[in-house]
Structure formats: structure tokens, C-alpha cells
Amino acid sequence: QVQLVESGGGLVQAGGSLRLSCAASGRALAGYFAAWFRQTPGKEREFVAALAGSGGSTYYADSVKGRFTISRDNAKNSVYLQMTSLKIEDTAVYYCAAEPRGAIRMVDAYRHWGQGTQVAVSS
């Protein structure tokens, strides 16, 4: 079983940057897809970015493409989300997920989830 713990969230002004971290324990993440999703109150959880187990292919939601970068450090068993040029609409709880069985952009595909970290972007 894999446990995921997110960190790095906080309050930032629009245009600023944040780096989210997702630390895994229980088993190595290497070789498995990992992803970030986000959710705001009253809305469904939505796909943000995913990274192939090999660390090669990356996938992004159109809303964050060019501003966010997903990466991983297998030696630290961690996945990261570098967020730049943040917008107010990026405000959400961000969740790390791993090991999908199905479409990588679908919430229901993922077996393992973290507890989330809050990101708030102010004007």
C-alpha cells in the first residue's frame, strides 16, 4: 500500500509561484504514473497534470499548460508540481494521486490519494 502526503501549499499573490511536493511511503513510486488533481468547494475534482512512470511523458490540463510543471525524484520517492504565473482561479485543494488503472485524467482511475494541500491565490 502506498501512502501519499502533500505539502507546499499556502497563500500567494496572483502572478506568484508555489511548489507542491508529494512524498510517498510504503512502496516506491518509480515506474507508476503519478498525477495532481485539484478541487474547489461545490465542484468536482479535476485533473491538473500527470507524469509517466518512466518520468518521460507529461500531460497537462489546458488551463495550466505552460504555467505548471510536474516532475518526480525517484531517489526521494516524491512527485512535485511547480506552479508559476498563478491565477485566482488556481485556488483549490491540490491532491496527489498515483497508480491509475484506466484513463490518467480520470479521478476514478487512481488507487492512491493524498489528503490534499490548500493553495490560495489572492489578487
Short mmCIF file of N, CA and C in Angstrom, two decimals, residues 23-85:
data_model
loop_
_atom_site.label_atom_id
_atom_site.label_comp_id
_atom_site.label_asym_id
_atom_site.label_seq_id
_atom_site.Cartn_x
_atom_site.Cartn_y
_atom_site.Cartn_z
N ALA A 23 5.13 13.31 -1.08
CA ALA A 23 6.06 12.29 -0.62
C ALA A 23 5.34 10.96 -0.45
N ALA A 24 5.91 9.93 -1.01
CA ALA A 24 5.29 8.60 -0.95
C ALA A 24 6.04 7.72 0.04
N SER A 25 5.30 6.85 0.69
CA SER A 25 5.90 5.85 1.58
C SER A 25 5.14 4.54 1.42
N GLY A 26 5.76 3.48 1.87
CA GLY A 26 5.13 2.18 1.78
C GLY A 26 5.57 1.38 0.56
N ARG A 27 5.86 2.09 -0.51
CA ARG A 27 6.32 1.43 -1.72
C ARG A 27 6.88 2.48 -2.65
N ALA A 28 7.79 2.09 -3.50
CA ALA A 28 8.36 3.04 -4.44
C ALA A 28 7.35 3.44 -5.50
N LEU A 29 7.37 4.73 -5.84
CA LEU A 29 6.51 5.23 -6.90
C LEU A 29 7.12 5.03 -8.28
N ALA A 30 8.40 4.78 -8.31
CA ALA A 30 9.08 4.64 -9.59
C ALA A 30 8.39 3.58 -10.44
N GLY A 31 8.15 3.94 -11.69
CA GLY A 31 7.51 3.02 -12.60
C GLY A 31 6.01 3.18 -12.68
N TYR A 32 5.44 3.99 -11.79
CA TYR A 32 4.00 4.21 -11.80
C TYR A 32 3.67 5.64 -12.22
N PHE A 33 2.58 5.79 -12.93
CA PHE A 33 2.06 7.11 -13.20
C PHE A 33 1.73 7.81 -11.89
N ALA A 34 1.99 9.12 -11.85
CA ALA A 34 1.58 9.95 -10.73
C ALA A 34 0.92 11.20 -11.29
N ALA A 35 0.03 11.79 -10.51
CA ALA A 35 -0.73 12.92 -11.03
C ALA A 35 -1.09 13.88 -9.91
N TRP A 36 -1.48 15.07 -10.33
CA TRP A 36 -2.05 16.08 -9.44
C TRP A 36 -3.46 16.40 -9.93
N PHE A 37 -4.36 16.51 -8.98
CA PHE A 37 -5.72 16.95 -9.22
C PHE A 37 -6.00 18.12 -8.29
N ARG A 38 -7.09 18.83 -8.52
CA ARG A 38 -7.48 19.90 -7.62
C ARG A 38 -9.00 19.96 -7.52
N GLN A 39 -9.43 20.56 -6.42
CA GLN A 39 -10.87 20.63 -6.16
C GLN A 39 -11.20 21.90 -5.40
N THR A 40 -12.27 22.56 -5.82
CA THR A 40 -12.81 23.70 -5.10
C THR A 40 -14.18 23.33 -4.56
N PRO A 41 -14.63 24.00 -3.51
CA PRO A 41 -15.92 23.65 -2.90
C PRO A 41 -17.06 23.67 -3.91
N GLY A 42 -17.84 22.62 -3.89
CA GLY A 42 -19.00 22.55 -4.76
C GLY A 42 -18.71 22.07 -6.17
N LYS A 43 -17.45 21.81 -6.45
CA LYS A 43 -17.08 21.36 -7.79
C LYS A 43 -16.43 19.98 -7.73
N GLU A 44 -16.44 19.30 -8.86
CA GLU A 44 -15.80 18.00 -8.92
C GLU A 44 -14.28 18.17 -8.96
N ARG A 45 -13.61 17.14 -8.47
CA ARG A 45 -12.16 17.14 -8.54
C ARG A 45 -11.74 17.09 -10.01
N GLU A 46 -10.75 17.89 -10.37
CA GLU A 46 -10.36 17.96 -11.77
C GLU A 46 -8.87 17.66 -11.96
N PHE A 47 -8.57 17.10 -13.10
CA PHE A 47 -7.21 16.75 -13.47
C PHE A 47 -6.38 18.02 -13.68
N VAL A 48 -5.14 17.97 -13.20
CA VAL A 48 -4.21 19.07 -13.41
C VAL A 48 -3.02 18.63 -14.26
N ALA A 49 -2.34 17.57 -13.82
CA ALA A 49 -1.14 17.13 -14.53
C ALA A 49 -0.83 15.69 -14.17
N ALA A 50 -0.15 14.99 -15.08
CA ALA A 50 0.27 13.61 -14.82
C ALA A 50 1.63 13.38 -15.44
N LEU A 51 2.32 12.41 -14.87
CA LEU A 51 3.68 12.09 -15.29
C LEU A 51 3.83 10.58 -15.37
N ALA A 52 4.34 10.12 -16.49
CA ALA A 52 4.52 8.69 -16.68
C ALA A 52 5.55 8.13 -15.70
N GLY A 53 5.44 6.83 -15.44
CA GLY A 53 6.34 6.19 -14.51
C GLY A 53 7.80 6.29 -14.90
N SER A 54 8.02 6.34 -16.18
CA SER A 54 9.39 6.46 -16.68
C SER A 54 9.94 7.85 -16.46
N GLY A 55 9.06 8.79 -16.13
CA GLY A 55 9.48 10.17 -15.96
C GLY A 55 9.56 10.92 -17.27
N GLY A 56 9.15 10.29 -18.36
CA GLY A 56 9.25 10.91 -19.66
C GLY A 56 8.03 11.74 -20.03
N SER A 57 6.95 11.07 -20.36
CA SER A 57 5.77 11.77 -20.86
C SER A 57 5.04 12.52 -19.74
N THR A 58 4.63 13.72 -20.08
CA THR A 58 3.82 14.53 -19.16
C THR A 58 2.53 14.94 -19.84
N TYR A 59 1.53 15.20 -19.02
CA TYR A 59 0.20 15.54 -19.51
C TYR A 59 -0.34 16.66 -18.63
N TYR A 60 -0.99 17.64 -19.26
CA TYR A 60 -1.48 18.79 -18.53
C TYR A 60 -2.89 19.15 -18.95
N ALA A 61 -3.64 19.67 -18.01
CA ALA A 61 -4.91 20.30 -18.34
C ALA A 61 -4.62 21.56 -19.14
N ASP A 62 -5.50 21.90 -20.04
CA ASP A 62 -5.29 23.09 -20.87
C ASP A 62 -5.16 24.35 -20.00
N SER A 63 -5.85 24.36 -18.89
CA SER A 63 -5.88 25.55 -18.04
C SER A 63 -4.54 25.83 -17.35
N VAL A 64 -3.66 24.84 -17.29
CA VAL A 64 -2.40 25.04 -16.60
C VAL A 64 -1.19 24.86 -17.52
N LYS A 65 -1.44 24.45 -18.74
CA LYS A 65 -0.35 24.19 -19.68
C LYS A 65 0.50 25.45 -19.86
N GLY A 66 1.81 25.28 -19.77
CA GLY A 66 2.71 26.41 -19.92
C GLY A 66 3.00 27.14 -18.62
N ARG A 67 2.22 26.85 -17.58
CA ARG A 67 2.43 27.51 -16.28
C ARG A 67 2.85 26.52 -15.20
N PHE A 68 2.37 25.30 -15.27
CA PHE A 68 2.67 24.28 -14.26
C PHE A 68 3.60 23.23 -14.87
N THR A 69 4.44 22.67 -14.01
CA THR A 69 5.35 21.60 -14.43
C THR A 69 5.33 20.49 -13.40
N ILE A 70 5.06 19.28 -13.84
CA ILE A 70 5.09 18.11 -12.96
C ILE A 70 6.42 17.40 -13.14
N SER A 71 6.97 16.93 -12.04
CA SER A 71 8.26 16.24 -12.10
C SER A 71 8.32 15.22 -10.97
N ARG A 72 9.34 14.41 -10.99
CA ARG A 72 9.49 13.40 -9.93
C ARG A 72 10.96 13.21 -9.61
N ASP A 73 11.21 12.78 -8.39
CA ASP A 73 12.55 12.43 -7.95
C ASP A 73 12.43 11.03 -7.33
N ASN A 74 12.81 10.04 -8.09
CA ASN A 74 12.64 8.67 -7.61
C ASN A 74 13.52 8.37 -6.40
N ALA A 75 14.65 9.03 -6.31
CA ALA A 75 15.52 8.81 -5.16
C ALA A 75 14.85 9.27 -3.86
N LYS A 76 14.01 10.29 -3.97
CA LYS A 76 13.28 10.80 -2.81
C LYS A 76 11.86 10.25 -2.76
N ASN A 77 11.51 9.40 -3.74
CA ASN A 77 10.17 8.83 -3.80
C ASN A 77 9.10 9.92 -3.73
N SER A 78 9.31 10.95 -4.52
CA SER A 78 8.45 12.14 -4.47
C SER A 78 8.08 12.63 -5.85
N VAL A 79 6.95 13.30 -5.89
CA VAL A 79 6.46 13.95 -7.10
C VAL A 79 6.22 15.42 -6.75
N TYR A 80 6.44 16.29 -7.72
CA TYR A 80 6.35 17.73 -7.47
C TYR A 80 5.44 18.38 -8.51
N LEU A 81 4.89 19.53 -8.13
CA LEU A 81 4.15 20.37 -9.06
C LEU A 81 4.64 21.79 -8.88
N GLN A 82 5.41 22.25 -9.85
CA GLN A 82 5.86 23.65 -9.84
C GLN A 82 4.80 24.49 -10.52
N MET A 83 4.30 25.46 -9.80
CA MET A 83 3.22 26.31 -10.31
C MET A 83 3.73 27.73 -10.42
N THR A 84 3.65 28.30 -11.60
CA THR A 84 4.07 29.68 -11.84
C THR A 84 2.93 30.47 -12.44
N SER A 85 3.09 31.78 -12.47
CA SER A 85 2.06 32.68 -13.02
C SER A 85 0.68 32.31 -12.48
#
